[in-house]
Amino acid sequence: QVQLVESGGGLVQAGGSLSLSCAASGRTFSRKAMGWFRQPPGKEREFVAAISWNGGSTMYADSVTGRFTISRDNAKNMVSLQMNSLKPEDTAVYYCARSIFTYIVTTMSAFGSWGQGTQVIVSS
């Protein structure tokens, strides 16, 4: 499995922005779709965004569409999540994940490698 490490989390006021990064080590994540999931305290992990292996397709949860942008740089073994217009309900631990497929499948079972998560807190 690819080793994934998220970074960029922190505290931000509602309406602000954060950019999360996910770096792979040990193996590249090229030629597999990548995704972001999040888990608020006391709630189940949920899909946020995904990008196909070559960046040609993206998909977003309804709750974040228009505010979040996923991107990838395969040469750097990195995927990013730009989060704008943040809301308190975006507060969660955000996880980077590598899919077992080249194309986007949004279920957790489609992702075989996971990072340790990075905390995002959006204050009112």
CSV table of N, CA, C and O in Angstrom, one decimal:
chain,number,residue,atom,x,y,z
A,1,GLN,N,0.8,-1.2,0.0
A,1,GLN,CA,0.0,0.0,0.0
A,1,GLN,C,0.9,1.3,0.0
A,1,GLN,O,2.0,1.3,0.5
A,2,VAL,N,0.3,2.3,-0.6
A,2,VAL,CA,0.9,3.6,-0.6
A,2,VAL,C,0.8,4.2,0.9
A,2,VAL,O,-0.2,4.0,1.5
A,3,GLN,N,1.9,4.9,1.3
A,3,GLN,CA,1.8,5.6,2.6
A,3,GLN,C,1.4,7.0,2.3
A,3,GLN,O,2.0,7.7,1.5
A,4,LEU,N,0.3,7.5,2.9
A,4,LEU,CA,-0.2,8.8,2.7
A,4,LEU,C,-0.2,9.6,4.0
A,4,LEU,O,-0.5,9.2,5.0
A,5,VAL,N,0.2,10.9,3.8
A,5,VAL,CA,0.4,11.8,4.9
A,5,VAL,C,-0.3,13.1,4.6
A,5,VAL,O,0.1,13.8,3.6
A,6,GLU,N,-1.3,13.5,5.4
A,6,GLU,CA,-2.1,14.7,5.1
A,6,GLU,C,-1.4,15.8,5.9
A,6,GLU,O,-0.8,15.6,7.0
A,7,SER,N,-1.5,17.1,5.4
A,7,SER,CA,-1.1,18.2,6.1
A,7,SER,C,-1.9,19.4,5.7
A,7,SER,O,-2.7,19.4,4.7
A,8,GLY,N,-1.8,20.5,6.4
A,8,GLY,CA,-2.5,21.7,6.1
A,8,GLY,C,-3.8,22.0,6.9
A,8,GLY,O,-4.4,23.1,6.8
A,9,GLY,N,-4.1,21.1,7.8
A,9,GLY,CA,-5.3,21.4,8.7
A,9,GLY,C,-5.0,22.4,9.7
A,9,GLY,O,-3.8,22.8,9.9
A,10,GLY,N,-6.0,22.9,10.3
A,10,GLY,CA,-5.9,23.9,11.3
A,10,GLY,C,-7.2,24.6,11.7
A,10,GLY,O,-8.3,24.1,11.4
A,11,LEU,N,-7.1,25.7,12.3
A,11,LEU,CA,-8.3,26.5,12.7
A,11,LEU,C,-8.5,27.7,11.8
A,11,LEU,O,-7.5,28.4,11.5
A,12,VAL,N,-9.7,27.9,11.4
A,12,VAL,CA,-10.0,29.0,10.5
A,12,VAL,C,-11.4,29.5,10.8
A,12,VAL,O,-12.3,28.7,11.3
A,13,GLN,N,-11.7,30.7,10.6
A,13,GLN,CA,-13.0,31.3,10.8
A,13,GLN,C,-13.9,31.0,9.7
A,13,GLN,O,-13.5,30.8,8.5
A,14,ALA,N,-15.2,30.9,10.0
A,14,ALA,CA,-16.2,30.7,8.9
A,14,ALA,C,-16.0,31.7,7.8
A,14,ALA,O,-15.8,32.9,8.1
A,15,GLY,N,-16.1,31.2,6.6
A,15,GLY,CA,-15.9,32.1,5.4
A,15,GLY,C,-14.5,32.1,4.9
A,15,GLY,O,-14.3,32.6,3.8
A,16,GLY,N,-13.6,31.5,5.7
A,16,GLY,CA,-12.2,31.5,5.3
A,16,GLY,C,-11.9,30.3,4.5
A,16,GLY,O,-12.7,29.5,4.1
A,17,SER,N,-10.6,30.1,4.3
A,17,SER,CA,-10.1,29.1,3.4
A,17,SER,C,-8.9,28.3,4.0
A,17,SER,O,-8.2,28.8,4.9
A,18,LEU,N,-8.8,27.1,3.6
A,18,LEU,CA,-7.7,26.2,4.0
A,18,LEU,C,-7.3,25.4,2.8
A,18,LEU,O,-8.2,25.0,2.0
A,19,SER,N,-6.1,25.0,2.6
A,19,SER,CA,-5.7,24.1,1.6
A,19,SER,C,-5.0,22.9,2.3
A,19,SER,O,-4.0,23.0,3.0
A,20,LEU,N,-5.5,21.7,2.0
A,20,LEU,CA,-5.0,20.5,2.5
A,20,LEU,C,-4.1,19.8,1.4
A,20,LEU,O,-4.4,19.9,0.3
A,21,SER,N,-3.1,19.1,1.9
A,21,SER,CA,-2.2,18.4,1.0
A,21,SER,C,-2.0,17.0,1.4
A,21,SER,O,-2.1,16.7,2.6
A,22,CYS,N,-1.8,16.1,0.5
A,22,CYS,CA,-1.6,14.7,0.8
A,22,CYS,C,-0.4,14.2,0.0
A,22,CYS,O,-0.4,14.3,-1.2
A,23,ALA,N,0.6,13.8,0.7
A,23,ALA,CA,1.8,13.4,0.1
A,23,ALA,C,2.0,11.9,0.2
A,23,ALA,O,1.8,11.3,1.3
A,24,ALA,N,2.4,11.2,-0.8
A,24,ALA,CA,2.7,9.8,-0.8
A,24,ALA,C,4.2,9.5,-0.6
A,24,ALA,O,5.0,10.2,-1.1
A,25,SER,N,4.4,8.5,0.2
A,25,SER,CA,5.8,8.0,0.4
A,25,SER,C,5.8,6.5,0.3
A,25,SER,O,4.9,5.8,0.6
A,26,GLY,N,7.0,6.0,-0.1
A,26,GLY,CA,7.1,4.6,-0.3
A,26,GLY,C,6.7,4.1,-1.7
A,26,GLY,O,7.3,3.2,-2.2
A,27,ARG,N,5.6,4.6,-2.2
A,27,ARG,CA,5.1,4.3,-3.5
A,27,ARG,C,4.5,5.6,-4.1
A,27,ARG,O,4.0,6.4,-3.3
A,28,THR,N,4.4,5.6,-5.4
A,28,THR,CA,3.6,6.6,-6.1
A,28,THR,C,2.1,6.3,-6.0
A,28,THR,O,1.8,5.1,-5.9
A,29,PHE,N,1.3,7.3,-6.2
A,29,PHE,CA,-0.2,7.0,-6.3
A,29,PHE,C,-0.7,7.3,-7.7
A,29,PHE,O,-1.9,7.3,-8.0
A,30,SER,N,0.2,7.4,-8.7
A,30,SER,CA,-0.1,7.6,-10.0
A,30,SER,C,-1.0,6.4,-10.5
A,30,SER,O,-0.8,5.3,-10.1
A,31,ARG,N,-1.9,6.7,-11.5
A,31,ARG,CA,-2.7,5.7,-12.1
A,31,ARG,C,-3.8,5.1,-11.2
A,31,ARG,O,-4.3,4.1,-11.5
A,32,LYS,N,-4.0,5.8,-10.1
A,32,LYS,CA,-5.2,5.4,-9.3
A,32,LYS,C,-5.9,6.7,-8.9
A,32,LYS,O,-5.3,7.7,-8.7
A,33,ALA,N,-7.2,6.6,-8.8
A,33,ALA,CA,-8.0,7.7,-8.3
A,33,ALA,C,-7.7,8.0,-6.9
A,33,ALA,O,-7.2,7.1,-6.1
A,34,MET,N,-7.8,9.3,-6.5
A,34,MET,CA,-7.6,9.7,-5.1
A,34,MET,C,-8.8,10.4,-4.6
A,34,MET,O,-9.6,11.0,-5.3
A,35,GLY,N,-9.0,10.3,-3.3
A,35,GLY,CA,-10.1,11.0,-2.7
A,35,GLY,C,-9.8,11.6,-1.3
A,35,GLY,O,-8.8,11.3,-0.7
A,36,TRP,N,-10.8,12.4,-0.9
A,36,TRP,CA,-10.8,13.0,0.4
A,36,TRP,C,-12.1,12.6,1.1
A,36,TRP,O,-13.2,12.7,0.5
A,37,PHE,N,-12.0,12.2,2.3
A,37,PHE,CA,-13.1,11.9,3.2
A,37,PHE,C,-13.0,12.7,4.5
A,37,PHE,O,-11.9,13.2,4.8
A,38,ARG,N,-14.0,12.8,5.2
A,38,ARG,CA,-14.0,13.6,6.5
A,38,ARG,C,-14.9,12.9,7.5
A,38,ARG,O,-15.8,12.2,7.2
A,39,GLN,N,-14.5,13.1,8.8
A,39,GLN,CA,-15.2,12.5,9.9
A,39,GLN,C,-15.4,13.5,11.0
A,39,GLN,O,-14.4,13.7,11.7
A,40,PRO,N,-16.6,14.1,11.1
A,40,PRO,CA,-16.8,15.0,12.3
A,40,PRO,C,-16.8,14.2,13.5
A,40,PRO,O,-17.2,13.0,13.5
A,41,PRO,N,-16.5,14.8,14.7
A,41,PRO,CA,-16.6,14.0,15.9
A,41,PRO,C,-18.0,13.4,16.2
A,41,PRO,O,-19.0,14.1,16.0
A,42,GLY,N,-18.0,12.2,16.5
A,42,GLY,CA,-19.3,11.5,16.8
A,42,GLY,C,-20.1,11.1,15.6
A,42,GLY,O,-21.2,10.6,15.7
A,43,LYS,N,-19.6,11.3,14.4
A,43,LYS,CA,-20.3,11.0,13.2
A,43,LYS,C,-19.5,10.1,12.3
A,43,LYS,O,-18.3,9.8,12.5
A,44,GLU,N,-20.1,9.5,11.3
A,44,GLU,CA,-19.5,8.5,10.4
A,44,GLU,C,-18.6,9.3,9.4
A,44,GLU,O,-18.9,10.4,9.0
A,45,ARG,N,-17.6,8.6,8.9
A,45,ARG,CA,-16.8,9.1,7.8
A,45,ARG,C,-17.6,9.3,6.6
A,45,ARG,O,-18.4,8.4,6.2
A,46,GLU,N,-17.4,10.4,5.8
A,46,GLU,CA,-18.2,10.6,4.7
A,46,GLU,C,-17.3,11.1,3.5
A,46,GLU,O,-16.2,11.7,3.7
A,47,PHE,N,-17.8,10.8,2.3
A,47,PHE,CA,-17.1,11.2,1.1
A,47,PHE,C,-17.1,12.7,0.9
A,47,PHE,O,-18.1,13.4,1.2
A,48,VAL,N,-16.0,13.3,0.5
A,48,VAL,CA,-15.9,14.7,0.3
A,48,VAL,C,-15.6,15.0,-1.2
A,48,VAL,O,-16.3,15.8,-1.9
A,49,ALA,N,-14.5,14.4,-1.8
A,49,ALA,CA,-14.2,14.7,-3.1
A,49,ALA,C,-13.3,13.6,-3.6
A,49,ALA,O,-12.6,12.9,-2.9
A,50,ALA,N,-13.2,13.5,-5.0
A,50,ALA,CA,-12.3,12.5,-5.6
A,50,ALA,C,-11.9,13.0,-6.9
A,50,ALA,O,-12.5,13.8,-7.6
A,51,ILE,N,-10.8,12.4,-7.4
A,51,ILE,CA,-10.2,12.8,-8.7
A,51,ILE,C,-9.7,11.6,-9.3
A,51,ILE,O,-9.1,10.7,-8.7
A,52,SER,N,-9.9,11.4,-10.6
A,52,SER,CA,-9.5,10.3,-11.4
A,52,SER,C,-7.9,10.3,-11.5
A,52,SER,O,-7.3,11.3,-11.2
A,53,TRP,N,-7.4,9.2,-12.0
A,53,TRP,CA,-6.0,9.0,-11.9
A,53,TRP,C,-5.2,10.0,-12.7
A,53,TRP,O,-4.1,10.4,-12.3
A,54,ASN,N,-5.8,10.5,-13.8
A,54,ASN,CA,-5.1,11.5,-14.6
A,54,ASN,C,-5.6,12.9,-14.4
A,54,ASN,O,-5.3,13.9,-15.1
A,55,GLY,N,-6.5,13.1,-13.4
A,55,GLY,CA,-7.1,14.4,-13.2
A,55,GLY,C,-8.2,14.8,-14.1
A,55,GLY,O,-8.7,15.9,-14.0
A,56,GLY,N,-8.6,13.9,-15.0
A,56,GLY,CA,-9.6,14.3,-16.0
A,56,GLY,C,-11.0,14.4,-15.5
A,56,GLY,O,-11.8,15.0,-16.1
A,57,SER,N,-11.3,13.8,-14.3
A,57,SER,CA,-12.6,13.8,-13.8
A,57,SER,C,-12.5,14.1,-12.3
A,57,SER,O,-11.6,13.6,-11.6
A,58,THR,N,-13.5,14.8,-11.8
A,58,THR,CA,-13.6,15.1,-10.4
A,58,THR,C,-15.0,14.9,-9.9
A,58,THR,O,-15.9,15.0,-10.7
A,59,MET,N,-15.2,14.7,-8.7
A,59,MET,CA,-16.5,14.5,-8.1
A,59,MET,C,-16.5,15.1,-6.7
A,59,MET,O,-15.5,14.9,-5.9
A,60,TYR,N,-17.6,15.7,-6.3
A,60,TYR,CA,-17.7,16.3,-5.0
A,60,TYR,C,-19.0,16.0,-4.3
A,60,TYR,O,-20.1,15.8,-5.0
A,61,ALA,N,-19.0,15.9,-3.0
A,61,ALA,CA,-20.2,15.8,-2.2
A,61,ALA,C,-21.0,17.0,-2.4
A,61,ALA,O,-20.5,18.1,-2.6
A,62,ASP,N,-22.4,16.9,-2.4
A,62,ASP,CA,-23.2,18.0,-2.5
A,62,ASP,C,-22.9,19.1,-1.5
A,62,ASP,O,-23.1,20.3,-1.8
A,63,SER,N,-22.5,18.7,-0.3
A,63,SER,CA,-22.3,19.7,0.7
A,63,SER,C,-21.1,20.6,0.5
A,63,SER,O,-21.0,21.6,1.1
A,64,VAL,N,-20.2,20.2,-0.4
A,64,VAL,CA,-19.0,21.0,-0.6
A,64,VAL,C,-18.8,21.5,-2.0
A,64,VAL,O,-17.9,22.3,-2.3
A,65,THR,N,-19.7,21.0,-2.9
A,65,THR,CA,-19.6,21.4,-4.3
A,65,THR,C,-19.6,23.0,-4.5
A,65,THR,O,-20.5,23.6,-3.8
A,66,GLY,N,-18.8,23.5,-5.3
A,66,GLY,CA,-18.7,24.9,-5.5
A,66,GLY,C,-17.8,25.6,-4.5
A,66,GLY,O,-17.5,26.8,-4.7
A,67,ARG,N,-17.5,25.0,-3.4
A,67,ARG,CA,-16.6,25.5,-2.4
A,67,ARG,C,-15.2,24.9,-2.3
A,67,ARG,O,-14.2,25.5,-2.0
A,68,PHE,N,-15.2,23.6,-2.6
A,68,PHE,CA,-13.9,22.8,-2.5
A,68,PHE,C,-13.5,22.4,-3.9
A,68,PHE,O,-14.3,22.2,-4.8
A,69,THR,N,-12.2,22.3,-4.0
A,69,THR,CA,-11.6,21.9,-5.3
A,69,THR,C,-10.5,20.9,-5.0
A,69,THR,O,-9.5,21.2,-4.3
A,70,ILE,N,-10.6,19.7,-5.7
A,70,ILE,CA,-9.5,18.7,-5.5
A,70,ILE,C,-8.6,18.8,-6.8
A,70,ILE,O,-9.1,19.0,-7.9
A,71,SER,N,-7.3,18.6,-6.5
A,71,SER,CA,-6.4,18.6,-7.6
A,71,SER,C,-5.3,17.6,-7.3
A,71,SER,O,-5.1,17.1,-6.2
A,72,ARG,N,-4.5,17.3,-8.3
A,72,ARG,CA,-3.4,16.4,-8.1
A,72,ARG,C,-2.2,16.7,-9.0
A,72,ARG,O,-2.3,17.3,-10.0
A,73,ASP,N,-1.0,16.3,-8.5
A,73,ASP,CA,0.2,16.5,-9.3
A,73,ASP,C,0.9,15.2,-9.1
A,73,ASP,O,1.6,14.9,-8.2
A,74,ASN,N,0.8,14.3,-10.2
A,74,ASN,CA,1.3,13.0,-10.1
A,74,ASN,C,2.9,13.0,-10.1
A,74,ASN,O,3.5,12.1,-9.5
A,75,ALA,N,3.5,14.0,-10.7
A,75,ALA,CA,4.9,14.1,-10.7
A,75,ALA,C,5.5,14.3,-9.3
A,75,ALA,O,6.6,13.9,-9.0
A,76,LYS,N,4.7,14.9,-8.4
A,76,LYS,CA,5.1,15.2,-7.0
A,76,LYS,C,4.4,14.2,-6.1
A,76,LYS,O,4.6,14.3,-4.8
A,77,ASN,N,3.7,13.2,-6.6
A,77,ASN,CA,3.0,12.3,-5.7
A,77,ASN,C,2.1,13.0,-4.7
A,77,ASN,O,2.2,12.7,-3.5
A,78,MET,N,1.3,14.0,-5.1
A,78,MET,CA,0.6,14.8,-4.2
A,78,MET,C,-0.8,15.1,-4.7
A,78,MET,O,-1.0,15.2,-5.9
A,79,VAL,N,-1.7,15.1,-3.8
A,79,VAL,CA,-3.1,15.5,-4.1
A,79,VAL,C,-3.5,16.6,-3.1
A,79,VAL,O,-3.0,16.6,-1.9
A,80,SER,N,-4.3,17.6,-3.5
A,80,SER,CA,-4.6,18.7,-2.7
A,80,SER,C,-6.1,18.9,-2.6
A,80,SER,O,-6.9,18.4,-3.5
A,81,LEU,N,-6.6,19.6,-1.6
A,81,LEU,CA,-8.0,19.9,-1.4
A,81,LEU,C,-8.0,21.4,-1.0
A,81,LEU,O,-7.7,21.7,0.1
A,82,GLN,N,-8.4,22.2,-1.9
A,82,GLN,CA,-8.6,23.7,-1.6
A,82,GLN,C,-10.0,23.9,-1.1
A,82,GLN,O,-11.0,23.5,-1.8
A,83,MET,N,-10.1,24.4,0.1
A,83,MET,CA,-11.4,24.6,0.7
A,83,MET,C,-11.7,26.1,1.0
A,83,MET,O,-10.9,26.7,1.7
A,84,ASN,N,-12.7,26.6,0.3
A,84,ASN,CA,-13.1,28.0,0.4
A,84,ASN,C,-14.5,28.1,1.1
A,84,ASN,O,-15.2,27.1,1.1
A,85,SER,N,-14.8,29.3,1.5
A,85,SER,CA,-16.1,29.6,2.1
A,85,SER,C,-16.4,28.5,3.2
A,85,SER,O,-17.5,28.0,3.2
A,86,LEU,N,-15.5,28.3,4.0
A,86,LEU,CA,-15.7,27.2,5.0
A,86,LEU,C,-16.8,27.6,6.0
A,86,LEU,O,-17.0,28.7,6.4
A,87,LYS,N,-17.5,26.5,6.4
A,87,LYS,CA,-18.6,26.6,7.3
A,87,LYS,C,-18.3,25.8,8.6
A,87,LYS,O,-17.5,24.8,8.5
A,88,PRO,N,-18.9,26.1,9.7
A,88,PRO,CA,-18.7,25.3,10.9
A,88,PRO,C,-18.9,23.8,10.7
A,88,PRO,O,-18.2,23.0,11.3
A,89,GLU,N,-19.9,23.5,9.9
A,89,GLU,CA,-20.2,22.1,9.7
A,89,GLU,C,-19.1,21.4,8.9
A,89,GLU,O,-19.2,20.1,8.7
A,90,ASP,N,-18.1,22.1,8.3
A,90,ASP,CA,-17.0,21.5,7.7
A,90,ASP,C,-16.0,21.0,8.7
A,90,ASP,O,-15.0,20.3,8.3
A,91,THR,N,-16.1,21.3,10.0
A,91,THR,CA,-15.2,20.8,11.0
A,91,THR,C,-15.2,19.3,11.1
A,91,THR,O,-16.2,18.7,11.2
A,92,ALA,N,-14.0,18.7,10.9
A,92,ALA,CA,-13.9,17.3,10.9
A,92,ALA,C,-12.4,16.9,10.8
A,92,ALA,O,-11.5,17.8,10.5
A,93,VAL,N,-12.1,15.7,10.9
A,93,VAL,CA,-10.8,15.2,10.6
A,93,VAL,C,-10.9,14.8,9.1
A,93,VAL,O,-11.8,14.0,8.7
A,94,TYR,N,-10.0,15.3,8.3
A,94,TYR,CA,-10.0,15.0,6.9
A,94,TYR,C,-8.9,14.0,6.5
A,94,TYR,O,-7.8,14.0,6.9
A,95,TYR,N,-9.4,13.0,5.7
A,95,TYR,CA,-8.5,11.8,5.4
A,95,TYR,C,-8.3,11.8,3.9
A,95,TYR,O,-9.2,11.9,3.1
A,96,CYS,N,-7.0,11.6,3.5
A,96,CYS,CA,-6.7,11.3,2.1
A,96,CYS,C,-6.7,9.8,1.9
A,96,CYS,O,-6.3,9.1,2.8
A,97,ALA,N,-7.1,9.4,0.7
A,97,ALA,CA,-7.2,8.0,0.4
A,97,ALA,C,-6.9,7.7,-1.1
A,97,ALA,O,-7.2,8.5,-1.9
A,98,ARG,N,-6.3,6.6,-1.3
A,98,ARG,CA,-6.0,6.1,-2.7
A,98,ARG,C,-7.0,5.0,-3.0
A,98,ARG,O,-7.1,4.0,-2.3
A,99,SER,N,-7.6,5.2,-4.2
A,99,SER,CA,-8.6,4.2,-4.7
A,99,SER,C,-7.9,3.0,-5.3
A,99,SER,O,-6.7,3.0,-5.7
A,100,ILE,N,-8.6,1.9,-5.3
A,100,ILE,CA,-8.1,0.7,-6.0
A,100,ILE,C,-8.4,0.8,-7.5
A,100,ILE,O,-7.9,-0.1,-8.2
A,101,PHE,N,-9.1,1.8,-7.9
A,101,PHE,CA,-9.5,2.0,-9.3
A,101,PHE,C,-8.8,3.2,-9.9
A,101,PHE,O,-8.4,4.1,-9.1
A,102,THR,N,-8.8,3.3,-11.2
A,102,THR,CA,-8.3,4.5,-11.8
A,102,THR,C,-9.4,5.5,-11.9
A,102,THR,O,-9.1,6.7,-12.0
A,103,TYR,N,-10.6,5.1,-11.9
A,103,TYR,CA,-11.7,6.0,-12.1
A,103,TYR,C,-12.4,6.2,-10.7
A,103,TYR,O,-12.1,5.5,-9.7
A,104,ILE,N,-13.3,7.1,-10.6
A,104,ILE,CA,-13.9,7.5,-9.4
A,104,ILE,C,-15.0,6.6,-8.9
A,104,ILE,O,-16.0,6.4,-9.6
A,105,VAL,N,-14.9,6.1,-7.7
A,105,VAL,CA,-15.9,5.4,-7.0
A,105,VAL,C,-15.9,6.0,-5.6
A,105,VAL,O,-14.8,6.1,-5.0
A,106,THR,N,-17.0,6.4,-5.1
A,106,THR,CA,-17.1,7.3,-3.9
A,106,THR,C,-17.3,6.5,-2.6
A,106,THR,O,-17.3,7.2,-1.6
A,107,THR,N,-17.4,5.2,-2.7
A,107,THR,CA,-17.6,4.5,-1.4
A,107,THR,C,-16.3,4.2,-0.7
A,107,THR,O,-15.2,4.1,-1.4
A,108,MET,N,-16.3,4.1,0.6
A,108,MET,CA,-15.1,3.9,1.3
A,108,MET,C,-14.4,2.6,0.9
A,108,MET,O,-13.2,2.5,0.9
A,109,SER,N,-15.2,1.6,0.5
A,109,SER,CA,-14.6,0.3,0.2
A,109,SER,C,-13.8,0.3,-1.1
A,109,SER,O,-13.0,-0.6,-1.3
A,110,ALA,N,-13.9,1.4,-1.9
A,110,ALA,CA,-13.1,1.5,-3.1
A,110,ALA,C,-11.7,2.1,-2.8
A,110,ALA,O,-10.9,2.1,-3.8
A,111,PHE,N,-11.4,2.4,-1.6
A,111,PHE,CA,-10.2,3.0,-1.3
A,111,PHE,C,-9.4,2.1,-0.4
A,111,PHE,O,-9.8,1.7,0.7
A,112,GLY,N,-8.2,1.7,-0.8
A,112,GLY,CA,-7.4,0.7,-0.1
A,112,GLY,C,-6.3,1.3,0.8
A,112,GLY,O,-5.8,0.5,1.6
A,113,SER,N,-5.9,2.5,0.6
A,113,SER,CA,-4.9,3.1,1.4
A,113,SER,C,-5.4,4.4,1.9
A,113,SER,O,-6.0,5.2,1.2
A,114,TRP,N,-5.1,4.7,3.2
A,114,TRP,CA,-5.6,5.9,3.9
A,114,TRP,C,-4.5,6.6,4.7
A,114,TRP,O,-3.6,5.9,5.2
A,115,GLY,N,-4.6,7.9,4.7
A,115,GLY,CA,-3.7,8.7,5.6
A,115,GLY,C,-4.2,8.6,7.0
A,115,GLY,O,-5.2,8.1,7.4
A,116,GLN,N,-3.4,9.3,7.9
A,116,GLN,CA,-3.8,9.3,9.3
A,116,GLN,C,-4.8,10.4,9.7
A,116,GLN,O,-5.4,10.4,10.8
A,117,GLY,N,-5.1,11.3,8.8
A,117,GLY,CA,-6.0,12.4,9.0
A,117,GLY,C,-5.4,13.7,9.5
A,117,GLY,O,-4.4,13.7,10.1
A,118,THR,N,-6.0,14.8,9.1
A,118,THR,CA,-5.6,16.1,9.6
A,118,THR,C,-6.9,16.9,10.1
A,118,THR,O,-7.9,16.8,9.4
A,119,GLN,N,-6.8,17.5,11.2
A,119,GLN,CA,-7.9,18.2,11.8
A,119,GLN,C,-8.2,19.5,11.2
A,119,GLN,O,-7.3,20.3,11.0
A,120,VAL,N,-9.4,19.8,10.8
A,120,VAL,CA,-9.9,21.1,10.4
A,120,VAL,C,-11.0,21.6,11.3
A,120,VAL,O,-12.0,20.8,11.5
A,121,ILE,N,-10.8,22.7,11.9
A,121,ILE,CA,-11.8,23.3,12.8
A,121,ILE,C,-12.2,24.7,12.2
A,121,ILE,O,-11.4,25.5,12.0
A,122,VAL,N,-13.5,24.8,12.0
A,122,VAL,CA,-14.0,26.1,11.5
A,122,VAL,C,-14.9,26.7,12.6
A,122,VAL,O,-15.9,26.2,13.0
A,123,SER,N,-14.5,27.9,13.0
A,123,SER,CA,-15.2,28.6,14.1
A,123,SER,C,-16.2,29.5,13.5
A,123,SER,O,-16.1,30.0,12.4
A,124,SER,N,-17.2,29.8,14.3
A,124,SER,CA,-18.3,30.6,13.9
A,124,SER,C,-17.9,32.1,13.9
A,124,SER,O,-17.0,32.5,14.6
